[in-house]
Amino acid sequence: MTSAQTKLNQSIQAGLFDAAEPAPVLLQVVDLTFDEKVKAAVEAIKQQVREGRRLVVAWSGGKDSSVTLNLAFTALRDLIAEGHSVPALHVIHSNTGLENPVIEIYNKGQIRAIKAYAKTAGIETRVWVASPNLSNDYLVGLLSGRTIMSVGNNTKCQQMMKKSALDRIKRQVRAWIAEKDGVKAKDANLVSLIGTRFEESAQRAARMKARGESSTEAVDAMEDGQLVLSPIAEWDAFDIFTYIGHVRSEKIEAYSDFEELVDIYRDANGGDCMVNQYISGREQNRPPCSARTVIVETKMYGQTV
């Protein structure tokens, strides 16, 4: 029986003057395979370029942002192969100057790898590193008495040394793109690619949903006119692990072999594989900055320090 016949029967059964109510339709949710998720993420990024937007990737050096960056490279590489002209790729990174030395060395090595790969692939790439101004340096503020120490959930150190520096570098990127396109900075057509995922935590998922983040559509997540795309928003941790594994086994082309990335997480997890840590619910983030404050009460010349 066709859908039209079904609706007709429902109308007859409802009576001449009664409103017919169609039978409920059950939608079957189909989970995408890993390969389908990768393809969808790459296609979403390619669509942004087709619509004339410049790509800006927020890259921290962690697993999620590294996968996001490589997806952007894949999308641009595919577009070039299809005969399209692609714009410059902008990579934004933060260096507070207080990073764990191992992490700082790793990030610098990855930046070199990004630039080398971009040159080989024929993709114009600019890496922008945000660092705090001396006048807004957290430690300078502490020593000068202009600010107090961040403890507990206080994020003043992050606001001073990371967020304000990133906001400044974002304005510089927007101005650079605007100048190249011959438009005003506020009219620069760009989209930021971020590696946030709903599965990371309930709090993260709630914030992402509140901002309206999407893996397929660019949205004004912060309501400030700046578009954001979250291509791996629907991925789970195993999708990330699988992607990294495919890169390491050379099944997926990448700007890095991700060997050092895996080592960083292994060291942060006490020498255990990050997959095992995740399964056991003991997964740890990368090491914090080397200036993570620990307050210890001690006596010096009769005074508490």
PDB file of C-alpha atoms in Angstrom:
ATOM      1  CA  MET A   1       0.000   0.000   0.000  1.00  0.00           C
ATOM      2  CA  THR A   2       1.318   3.418  -0.935  1.00  0.00           C
ATOM      3  CA  SER A   3       1.657   6.294   1.538  1.00  0.00           C
ATOM      4  CA  ALA A   4      -1.166   8.129  -0.279  1.00  0.00           C
ATOM      5  CA  GLN A   5      -3.527   5.143   0.144  1.00  0.00           C
ATOM      6  CA  THR A   6      -2.621   4.908   3.825  1.00  0.00           C
ATOM      7  CA  LYS A   7      -3.490   8.563   4.419  1.00  0.00           C
ATOM      8  CA  LEU A   8      -6.802   8.140   2.519  1.00  0.00           C
ATOM      9  CA  ASN A   9      -7.799   5.170   4.667  1.00  0.00           C
ATOM     10  CA  GLN A  10      -6.951   7.137   7.803  1.00  0.00           C
ATOM     11  CA  SER A  11      -9.182   9.995   6.650  1.00  0.00           C
ATOM     12  CA  ILE A  12     -12.109   7.655   5.941  1.00  0.00           C
ATOM     13  CA  GLN A  13     -11.763   5.952   9.313  1.00  0.00           C
ATOM     14  CA  ALA A  14     -11.611   9.296  11.097  1.00  0.00           C
ATOM     15  CA  GLY A  15     -15.048  10.288   9.872  1.00  0.00           C
ATOM     16  CA  LEU A  16     -16.318  13.149   7.794  1.00  0.00           C
ATOM     17  CA  PHE A  17     -15.912  15.895  10.381  1.00  0.00           C
ATOM     18  CA  ASP A  18     -13.092  14.462  12.503  1.00  0.00           C
ATOM     19  CA  ALA A  19      -9.502  15.517  11.935  1.00  0.00           C
ATOM     20  CA  ALA A  20      -7.430  12.649  10.697  1.00  0.00           C
ATOM     21  CA  GLU A  21      -4.254  12.006  12.629  1.00  0.00           C
ATOM     22  CA  PRO A  22      -1.534  10.246  10.638  1.00  0.00           C
ATOM     23  CA  ALA A  23       0.089   7.218  12.158  1.00  0.00           C
ATOM     24  CA  PRO A  24       3.372   7.989  13.930  1.00  0.00           C
ATOM     25  CA  VAL A  25       6.487   7.456  11.862  1.00  0.00           C
ATOM     26  CA  LEU A  26       9.417   5.786  13.570  1.00  0.00           C
ATOM     27  CA  LEU A  27      12.788   7.083  12.417  1.00  0.00           C
ATOM     28  CA  GLN A  28      15.670   4.646  12.523  1.00  0.00           C
ATOM     29  CA  VAL A  29      18.917   6.218  13.658  1.00  0.00           C
ATOM     30  CA  VAL A  30      21.824   4.835  11.667  1.00  0.00           C
ATOM     31  CA  ASP A  31      25.311   5.155  13.108  1.00  0.00           C
ATOM     32  CA  LEU A  32      27.960   6.112  10.590  1.00  0.00           C
ATOM     33  CA  THR A  33      30.995   3.915  10.172  1.00  0.00           C
ATOM     34  CA  PHE A  34      34.433   5.360  10.861  1.00  0.00           C
ATOM     35  CA  ASP A  35      35.150   5.788   7.152  1.00  0.00           C
ATOM     36  CA  GLU A  36      31.805   7.540   6.680  1.00  0.00           C
ATOM     37  CA  LYS A  37      32.565   9.914   9.549  1.00  0.00           C
ATOM     38  CA  VAL A  38      35.922  10.828   8.030  1.00  0.00           C
ATOM     39  CA  LYS A  39      34.332  11.353   4.626  1.00  0.00           C
ATOM     40  CA  ALA A  40      31.557  13.510   6.118  1.00  0.00           C
ATOM     41  CA  ALA A  41      34.036  15.657   8.060  1.00  0.00           C
ATOM     42  CA  VAL A  42      36.211  16.222   4.994  1.00  0.00           C
ATOM     43  CA  GLU A  43      33.158  17.031   2.867  1.00  0.00           C
ATOM     44  CA  ALA A  44      31.884  19.544   5.444  1.00  0.00           C
ATOM     45  CA  ILE A  45      35.233  21.349   5.342  1.00  0.00           C
ATOM     46  CA  LYS A  46      35.350  21.255   1.543  1.00  0.00           C
ATOM     47  CA  GLN A  47      31.884  22.809   1.416  1.00  0.00           C
ATOM     48  CA  GLN A  48      33.100  25.761   3.482  1.00  0.00           C
ATOM     49  CA  VAL A  49      35.827  26.418   0.914  1.00  0.00           C
ATOM     50  CA  ARG A  50      33.361  26.052  -1.952  1.00  0.00           C
ATOM     51  CA  GLU A  51      31.243  28.731  -0.296  1.00  0.00           C
ATOM     52  CA  GLY A  52      34.219  31.078  -0.354  1.00  0.00           C
ATOM     53  CA  ARG A  53      35.350  30.898   3.265  1.00  0.00           C
ATOM     54  CA  ARG A  54      38.960  30.899   4.449  1.00  0.00           C
ATOM     55  CA  LEU A  55      39.873  28.108   6.861  1.00  0.00           C
ATOM     56  CA  VAL A  56      41.306  28.889  10.293  1.00  0.00           C
ATOM     57  CA  VAL A  57      42.198  25.860  12.434  1.00  0.00           C
ATOM     58  CA  ALA A  58      42.506  26.186  16.206  1.00  0.00           C
ATOM     59  CA  TRP A  59      45.393  23.795  16.927  1.00  0.00           C
ATOM     60  CA  SER A  60      46.650  23.050  20.436  1.00  0.00           C
ATOM     61  CA  GLY A  61      48.814  20.042  19.576  1.00  0.00           C
ATOM     62  CA  GLY A  62      46.453  17.597  21.289  1.00  0.00           C
ATOM     63  CA  LYS A  63      44.843  14.582  19.653  1.00  0.00           C
ATOM     64  CA  ASP A  64      41.504  16.193  18.737  1.00  0.00           C
ATOM     65  CA  SER A  65      42.919  19.399  17.272  1.00  0.00           C
ATOM     66  CA  SER A  66      45.627  17.424  15.436  1.00  0.00           C
ATOM     67  CA  VAL A  67      42.998  15.218  13.792  1.00  0.00           C
ATOM     68  CA  THR A  68      40.965  18.328  12.902  1.00  0.00           C
ATOM     69  CA  LEU A  69      43.988  20.001  11.323  1.00  0.00           C
ATOM     70  CA  ASN A  70      44.772  16.940   9.242  1.00  0.00           C
ATOM     71  CA  LEU A  71      41.155  16.733   8.069  1.00  0.00           C
ATOM     72  CA  ALA A  72      41.546  20.320   6.842  1.00  0.00           C
ATOM     73  CA  PHE A  73      44.708  19.371   4.950  1.00  0.00           C
ATOM     74  CA  THR A  74      42.872  16.403   3.415  1.00  0.00           C
ATOM     75  CA  ALA A  75      39.966  18.598   2.317  1.00  0.00           C
ATOM     76  CA  LEU A  76      42.263  21.141   0.667  1.00  0.00           C
ATOM     77  CA  ARG A  77      44.324  18.395  -0.951  1.00  0.00           C
ATOM     78  CA  ASP A  78      41.140  16.854  -2.397  1.00  0.00           C
ATOM     79  CA  LEU A  79      39.956  20.209  -3.739  1.00  0.00           C
ATOM     80  CA  ILE A  80      43.295  20.769  -5.466  1.00  0.00           C
ATOM     81  CA  ALA A  81      43.048  17.300  -7.032  1.00  0.00           C
ATOM     82  CA  GLU A  82      39.559  18.221  -8.257  1.00  0.00           C
ATOM     83  CA  GLY A  83      40.982  21.275  -9.989  1.00  0.00           C
ATOM     84  CA  HIS A  84      39.877  23.919  -7.504  1.00  0.00           C
ATOM     85  CA  SER A  85      41.956  26.879  -6.396  1.00  0.00           C
ATOM     86  CA  VAL A  86      42.238  26.828  -2.604  1.00  0.00           C
ATOM     87  CA  PRO A  87      42.896  29.692  -0.182  1.00  0.00           C
ATOM     88  CA  ALA A  88      45.662  29.803   2.397  1.00  0.00           C
ATOM     89  CA  LEU A  89      45.174  27.654   5.475  1.00  0.00           C
ATOM     90  CA  HIS A  90      45.619  29.502   8.766  1.00  0.00           C
ATOM     91  CA  VAL A  91      46.673  27.596  11.892  1.00  0.00           C
ATOM     92  CA  ILE A  92      46.322  29.368  15.238  1.00  0.00           C
ATOM     93  CA  HIS A  93      48.349  28.114  18.195  1.00  0.00           C
ATOM     94  CA  SER A  94      48.897  29.401  21.730  1.00  0.00           C
ATOM     95  CA  ASN A  95      52.238  29.464  23.553  1.00  0.00           C
ATOM     96  CA  THR A  96      51.903  31.008  26.991  1.00  0.00           C
ATOM     97  CA  GLY A  97      55.635  30.739  27.659  1.00  0.00           C
ATOM     98  CA  LEU A  98      54.816  28.545  30.641  1.00  0.00           C
ATOM     99  CA  GLU A  99      54.272  25.291  28.809  1.00  0.00           C
ATOM    100  CA  ASN A 100      55.718  22.053  30.100  1.00  0.00           C
ATOM    101  CA  PRO A 101      59.168  21.929  28.410  1.00  0.00           C
ATOM    102  CA  VAL A 102      58.394  18.569  26.797  1.00  0.00           C
ATOM    103  CA  ILE A 103      55.147  19.938  25.353  1.00  0.00           C
ATOM    104  CA  GLU A 104      56.812  23.106  24.092  1.00  0.00           C
ATOM    105  CA  ILE A 105      59.519  21.109  22.288  1.00  0.00           C
ATOM    106  CA  TYR A 106      56.850  18.814  20.846  1.00  0.00           C
ATOM    107  CA  ASN A 107      54.701  21.724  19.624  1.00  0.00           C
ATOM    108  CA  LYS A 108      57.653  23.441  17.957  1.00  0.00           C
ATOM    109  CA  GLY A 109      58.542  20.204  16.179  1.00  0.00           C
ATOM    110  CA  GLN A 110      54.950  19.781  15.021  1.00  0.00           C
ATOM    111  CA  ILE A 111      54.858  23.340  13.676  1.00  0.00           C
ATOM    112  CA  ARG A 112      57.955  22.568  11.610  1.00  0.00           C
ATOM    113  CA  ALA A 113      56.236  19.413  10.348  1.00  0.00           C
ATOM    114  CA  ILE A 114      53.089  21.383   9.454  1.00  0.00           C
ATOM    115  CA  LYS A 115      55.062  23.903   7.421  1.00  0.00           C
ATOM    116  CA  ALA A 116      57.130  21.207   5.691  1.00  0.00           C
ATOM    117  CA  TYR A 117      54.072  19.161   4.764  1.00  0.00           C
ATOM    118  CA  ALA A 118      52.189  22.225   3.513  1.00  0.00           C
ATOM    119  CA  LYS A 119      55.086  23.106   1.230  1.00  0.00           C
ATOM    120  CA  THR A 120      55.251  19.569  -0.152  1.00  0.00           C
ATOM    121  CA  ALA A 121      51.473  19.416  -0.669  1.00  0.00           C
ATOM    122  CA  GLY A 122      51.396  22.809  -2.351  1.00  0.00           C
ATOM    123  CA  ILE A 123      49.019  24.271   0.239  1.00  0.00           C
ATOM    124  CA  GLU A 124      49.813  27.809   1.365  1.00  0.00           C
ATOM    125  CA  THR A 125      49.800  27.637   5.153  1.00  0.00           C
ATOM    126  CA  ARG A 126      50.425  30.285   7.773  1.00  0.00           C
ATOM    127  CA  VAL A 127      50.982  29.341  11.423  1.00  0.00           C
ATOM    128  CA  TRP A 128      50.098  32.079  13.895  1.00  0.00           C
ATOM    129  CA  VAL A 129      51.460  31.675  17.435  1.00  0.00           C
ATOM    130  CA  ALA A 130      49.727  33.684  20.156  1.00  0.00           C
ATOM    131  CA  SER A 131      51.820  34.724  23.160  1.00  0.00           C
ATOM    132  CA  PRO A 132      50.904  37.159  25.953  1.00  0.00           C
ATOM    133  CA  ASN A 133      52.204  40.718  25.935  1.00  0.00           C
ATOM    134  CA  LEU A 134      54.636  41.603  28.695  1.00  0.00           C
ATOM    135  CA  SER A 135      52.118  44.126  30.038  1.00  0.00           C
ATOM    136  CA  ASN A 136      49.518  41.368  30.337  1.00  0.00           C
ATOM    137  CA  ASP A 137      51.816  38.591  31.543  1.00  0.00           C
ATOM    138  CA  TYR A 138      50.374  36.674  34.478  1.00  0.00           C
ATOM    139  CA  LEU A 139      53.673  36.172  36.311  1.00  0.00           C
ATOM    140  CA  VAL A 140      54.689  39.794  35.754  1.00  0.00           C
ATOM    141  CA  GLY A 141      51.343  40.786  37.236  1.00  0.00           C
ATOM    142  CA  LEU A 142      51.954  38.551  40.249  1.00  0.00           C
ATOM    143  CA  LEU A 143      55.456  39.853  40.919  1.00  0.00           C
ATOM    144  CA  SER A 144      54.392  43.471  40.495  1.00  0.00           C
ATOM    145  CA  GLY A 145      51.402  43.070  42.774  1.00  0.00           C
ATOM    146  CA  ARG A 146      48.904  43.987  40.032  1.00  0.00           C
ATOM    147  CA  THR A 147      47.102  40.664  40.259  1.00  0.00           C
ATOM    148  CA  ILE A 148      46.611  37.809  42.686  1.00  0.00           C
ATOM    149  CA  MET A 149      47.334  34.120  42.289  1.00  0.00           C
ATOM    150  CA  SER A 150      44.781  31.930  40.511  1.00  0.00           C
ATOM    151  CA  VAL A 151      43.659  29.059  42.727  1.00  0.00           C
ATOM    152  CA  GLY A 152      40.809  26.590  42.562  1.00  0.00           C
ATOM    153  CA  ASN A 153      38.458  27.355  39.688  1.00  0.00           C
ATOM    154  CA  ASN A 154      39.830  30.849  39.136  1.00  0.00           C
ATOM    155  CA  THR A 155      40.897  31.172  35.492  1.00  0.00           C
ATOM    156  CA  LYS A 156      42.534  34.591  35.532  1.00  0.00           C
ATOM    157  CA  CYS A 157      45.870  33.093  34.466  1.00  0.00           C
ATOM    158  CA  GLN A 158      44.186  31.471  31.454  1.00  0.00           C
ATOM    159  CA  GLN A 159      42.357  34.678  30.588  1.00  0.00           C
ATOM    160  CA  MET A 160      45.525  36.784  30.759  1.00  0.00           C
ATOM    161  CA  MET A 161      48.017  34.459  29.132  1.00  0.00           C
ATOM    162  CA  LYS A 162      45.934  32.514  26.646  1.00  0.00           C
ATOM    163  CA  LYS A 163      42.517  33.940  25.808  1.00  0.00           C
ATOM    164  CA  SER A 164      43.542  37.574  25.403  1.00  0.00           C
ATOM    165  CA  ALA A 165      46.556  36.538  23.296  1.00  0.00           C
ATOM    166  CA  LEU A 166      44.390  34.309  21.102  1.00  0.00           C
ATOM    167  CA  ASP A 167      41.790  37.049  20.674  1.00  0.00           C
ATOM    168  CA  ARG A 168      44.542  39.406  19.532  1.00  0.00           C
ATOM    169  CA  ILE A 169      45.970  36.906  17.036  1.00  0.00           C
ATOM    170  CA  LYS A 170      42.476  36.164  15.683  1.00  0.00           C
ATOM    171  CA  ARG A 171      42.048  39.859  14.926  1.00  0.00           C
ATOM    172  CA  GLN A 172      45.390  39.821  13.112  1.00  0.00           C
ATOM    173  CA  VAL A 173      44.339  36.812  11.028  1.00  0.00           C
ATOM    174  CA  ARG A 174      41.036  38.474  10.161  1.00  0.00           C
ATOM    175  CA  ALA A 175      42.853  41.672   9.171  1.00  0.00           C
ATOM    176  CA  TRP A 176      45.324  39.701   7.010  1.00  0.00           C
ATOM    177  CA  ILE A 177      42.514  37.882   5.201  1.00  0.00           C
ATOM    178  CA  ALA A 178      40.550  41.113   4.757  1.00  0.00           C
ATOM    179  CA  GLU A 179      43.561  42.847   3.229  1.00  0.00           C
ATOM    180  CA  LYS A 180      44.109  39.971   0.790  1.00  0.00           C
ATOM    181  CA  ASP A 181      40.434  40.037  -0.219  1.00  0.00           C
ATOM    182  CA  GLY A 182      40.248  43.829  -0.364  1.00  0.00           C
ATOM    183  CA  VAL A 183      37.473  44.129   2.215  1.00  0.00           C
ATOM    184  CA  LYS A 184      37.074  45.525   5.715  1.00  0.00           C
ATOM    185  CA  ALA A 185      38.102  43.277   8.601  1.00  0.00           C
ATOM    186  CA  LYS A 186      34.506  42.860   9.760  1.00  0.00           C
ATOM    187  CA  ASP A 187      33.594  41.561   6.295  1.00  0.00           C
ATOM    188  CA  ALA A 188      36.366  38.935   6.093  1.00  0.00           C
ATOM    189  CA  ASN A 189      34.818  35.604   5.107  1.00  0.00           C
ATOM    190  CA  LEU A 190      36.387  32.943   7.312  1.00  0.00           C
ATOM    191  CA  VAL A 191      35.415  29.948   9.405  1.00  0.00           C
ATOM    192  CA  SER A 192      37.210  28.529  12.433  1.00  0.00           C
ATOM    193  CA  LEU A 193      37.584  24.747  12.623  1.00  0.00           C
ATOM    194  CA  ILE A 194      37.643  23.462  16.198  1.00  0.00           C
ATOM    195  CA  GLY A 195      38.116  19.952  17.573  1.00  0.00           C
ATOM    196  CA  THR A 196      35.349  19.848  20.168  1.00  0.00           C
ATOM    197  CA  ARG A 197      33.348  16.621  20.608  1.00  0.00           C
ATOM    198  CA  PHE A 198      29.992  15.997  22.297  1.00  0.00           C
ATOM    199  CA  GLU A 199      31.269  12.730  23.771  1.00  0.00           C
ATOM    200  CA  GLU A 200      34.104  14.318  25.762  1.00  0.00           C
ATOM    201  CA  SER A 201      31.941  15.076  28.800  1.00  0.00           C
ATOM    202  CA  ALA A 202      28.397  16.006  29.793  1.00  0.00           C
ATOM    203  CA  GLN A 203      29.541  19.553  30.547  1.00  0.00           C
ATOM    204  CA  ARG A 204      31.266  19.900  27.169  1.00  0.00           C
ATOM    205  CA  ALA A 205      28.209  18.503  25.370  1.00  0.00           C
ATOM    206  CA  ALA A 206      25.907  20.940  27.168  1.00  0.00           C
ATOM    207  CA  ARG A 207      28.093  23.913  26.242  1.00  0.00           C
ATOM    208  CA  MET A 208      28.381  22.778  22.626  1.00  0.00           C
ATOM    209  CA  LYS A 209      24.616  22.336  22.327  1.00  0.00           C
ATOM    210  CA  ALA A 210      24.024  25.740  23.912  1.00  0.00           C
ATOM    211  CA  ARG A 211      26.330  27.284  21.313  1.00  0.00           C
ATOM    212  CA  GLY A 212      24.631  25.352  18.531  1.00  0.00           C
ATOM    213  CA  GLU A 213      27.856  23.694  17.336  1.00  0.00           C
ATOM    214  CA  SER A 214      27.506  21.475  14.278  1.00  0.00           C
ATOM    215  CA  SER A 215      29.695  19.005  12.401  1.00  0.00           C
ATOM    216  CA  THR A 216      28.163  19.929   9.047  1.00  0.00           C
ATOM    217  CA  GLU A 217      27.132  23.595   9.218  1.00  0.00           C
ATOM    218  CA  ALA A 218      29.152  26.676  10.141  1.00  0.00           C
ATOM    219  CA  VAL A 219      27.406  28.505  12.986  1.00  0.00           C
ATOM    220  CA  ASP A 220      27.843  31.764  14.872  1.00  0.00           C
ATOM    221  CA  ALA A 221      28.579  29.832  18.064  1.00  0.00           C
ATOM    222  CA  MET A 222      29.698  32.809  20.165  1.00  0.00           C
ATOM    223  CA  GLU A 223      27.126  35.220  18.686  1.00  0.00           C
ATOM    224  CA  ASP A 224      29.888  37.592  17.642  1.00  0.00           C
ATOM    225  CA  GLY A 225      29.667  37.135  13.892  1.00  0.00           C
ATOM    226  CA  GLN A 226      32.540  34.634  13.725  1.00  0.00           C
ATOM    227  CA  LEU A 227      31.570  31.315  12.148  1.00  0.00           C
ATOM    228  CA  VAL A 228      32.650  28.015  13.700  1.00  0.00           C
ATOM    229  CA  LEU A 229      32.585  24.468  12.314  1.00  0.00           C
ATOM    230  CA  SER A 230      33.130  21.426  14.547  1.00  0.00           C
ATOM    231  CA  PRO A 231      33.868  18.644  12.012  1.00  0.00           C
ATOM    232  CA  ILE A 232      34.507  15.931  14.619  1.00  0.00           C
ATOM    233  CA  ALA A 233      31.678  16.914  16.974  1.00  0.00           C
ATOM    234  CA  GLU A 234      29.931  13.551  16.488  1.00  0.00           C
ATOM    235  CA  TRP A 235      33.100  11.459  16.838  1.00  0.00           C
ATOM    236  CA  ASP A 236      33.803   9.396  19.931  1.00  0.00           C
ATOM    237  CA  ALA A 237      37.207   8.729  21.442  1.00  0.00           C
ATOM    238  CA  PHE A 238      37.591   5.454  19.541  1.00  0.00           C
ATOM    239  CA  ASP A 239      37.109   7.306  16.263  1.00  0.00           C
ATOM    240  CA  ILE A 240      40.003   9.563  17.270  1.00  0.00           C
ATOM    241  CA  PHE A 241      42.139   6.570  18.261  1.00  0.00           C
ATOM    242  CA  THR A 242      41.277   4.813  14.987  1.00  0.00           C
ATOM    243  CA  TYR A 243      42.214   7.876  12.949  1.00  0.00           C
ATOM    244  CA  ILE A 244      45.546   8.206  14.741  1.00  0.00           C
ATOM    245  CA  GLY A 245      46.151   4.476  14.242  1.00  0.00           C
ATOM    246  CA  HIS A 246      45.435   4.777  10.517  1.00  0.00           C
ATOM    247  CA  VAL A 247      47.919   7.643  10.274  1.00  0.00           C
ATOM    248  CA  ARG A 248      50.583   5.647  12.110  1.00  0.00           C
ATOM    249  CA  SER A 249      50.030   2.673   9.793  1.00  0.00           C
ATOM    250  CA  GLU A 250      50.134   5.011   6.767  1.00  0.00           C
ATOM    251  CA  LYS A 251      46.537   4.278   5.770  1.00  0.00           C
ATOM    252  CA  ILE A 252      45.794   8.007   6.038  1.00  0.00           C
ATOM    253  CA  GLU A 253      48.148  10.680   4.713  1.00  0.00           C
ATOM    254  CA  ALA A 254      49.061  13.251   7.350  1.00  0.00           C
ATOM    255  CA  TYR A 255      51.400  16.124   8.127  1.00  0.00           C
ATOM    256  CA  SER A 256      52.868  14.041  10.977  1.00  0.00           C
ATOM    257  CA  ASP A 257      53.209  10.351  11.750  1.00  0.00           C
ATOM    258  CA  PHE A 258      51.639  11.086  15.186  1.00  0.00           C
ATOM    259  CA  GLU A 259      54.251   8.936  16.926  1.00  0.00           C
ATOM    260  CA  GLU A 260      55.305  11.773  19.236  1.00  0.00           C
ATOM    261  CA  LEU A 261      51.659  12.605  19.888  1.00  0.00           C
ATOM    262  CA  VAL A 262      51.052   9.068  21.127  1.00  0.00           C
ATOM    263  CA  ASP A 263      54.210   9.231  23.260  1.00  0.00           C
ATOM    264  CA  ILE A 264      53.011  12.459  24.902  1.00  0.00           C
ATOM    265  CA  TYR A 265      49.729  10.869  25.977  1.00  0.00           C
ATOM    266  CA  ARG A 266      51.459   7.653  27.039  1.00  0.00           C
ATOM    267  CA  ASP A 267      53.817   9.598  29.297  1.00  0.00           C
ATOM    268  CA  ALA A 268      50.904  11.595  30.722  1.00  0.00           C
ATOM    269  CA  ASN A 269      49.120   8.320  31.492  1.00  0.00           C
ATOM    270  CA  GLY A 270      52.007   6.831  33.439  1.00  0.00           C
ATOM    271  CA  GLY A 271      53.368   4.843  30.511  1.00  0.00           C
ATOM    272  CA  ASP A 272      50.097   3.132  29.618  1.00  0.00           C
ATOM    273  CA  CYS A 273      48.423   3.241  26.196  1.00  0.00           C
ATOM    274  CA  MET A 274      45.832   6.018  25.937  1.00  0.00           C
ATOM    275  CA  VAL A 275      43.271   3.512  24.611  1.00  0.00           C
ATOM    276  CA  ASN A 276      43.650   1.303  27.690  1.00  0.00           C
ATOM    277  CA  GLN A 277      43.404   4.357  29.922  1.00  0.00           C
ATOM    278  CA  TYR A 278      40.215   5.446  28.181  1.00  0.00           C
ATOM    279  CA  ILE A 279      38.611   2.002  28.478  1.00  0.00           C
ATOM    280  CA  SER A 280      39.402   1.874  32.194  1.00  0.00           C
ATOM    281  CA  GLY A 281      38.063   5.400  32.726  1.00  0.00           C
ATOM    282  CA  ARG A 282      41.459   6.730  33.809  1.00  0.00           C
ATOM    283  CA  GLU A 283      42.325   8.807  30.753  1.00  0.00           C
ATOM    284  CA  GLN A 284      44.387  11.907  31.544  1.00  0.00           C
ATOM    285  CA  ASN A 285      44.900  15.111  29.617  1.00  0.00           C
ATOM    286  CA  ARG A 286      48.301  16.245  28.425  1.00  0.00           C
ATOM    287  CA  PRO A 287      50.602  17.695  31.110  1.00  0.00           C
ATOM    288  CA  PRO A 288      49.620  21.151  32.421  1.00  0.00           C
ATOM    289  CA  CYS A 289      51.787  24.236  32.095  1.00  0.00           C
ATOM    290  CA  SER A 290      55.001  24.203  34.097  1.00  0.00           C
ATOM    291  CA  ALA A 291      53.752  27.099  36.235  1.00  0.00           C
ATOM    292  CA  ARG A 292      50.718  25.250  37.620  1.00  0.00           C
ATOM    293  CA  THR A 293      50.516  26.808  41.070  1.00  0.00           C
ATOM    294  CA  VAL A 294      50.798  24.725  44.210  1.00  0.00           C
ATOM    295  CA  ILE A 295      50.456  26.795  47.377  1.00  0.00           C
ATOM    296  CA  VAL A 296      52.584  25.593  50.262  1.00  0.00           C
ATOM    297  CA  GLU A 297      52.648  27.451  53.564  1.00  0.00           C
ATOM    298  CA  THR A 298      56.165  27.943  54.850  1.00  0.00           C
ATOM    299  CA  LYS A 299      57.990  30.350  57.122  1.00  0.00           C
ATOM    300  CA  MET A 300      60.681  32.756  56.007  1.00  0.00           C
ATOM    301  CA  TYR A 301      62.118  35.314  58.388  1.00  0.00           C
ATOM    302  CA  GLY A 302      59.122  34.849  60.657  1.00  0.00           C
ATOM    303  CA  GLN A 303      56.534  35.479  57.938  1.00  0.00           C
ATOM    304  CA  THR A 304      54.207  33.116  56.139  1.00  0.00           C
ATOM    305  CA  VAL A 305      55.126  32.818  52.453  1.00  0.00           C
TER     306      VAL A 305
END
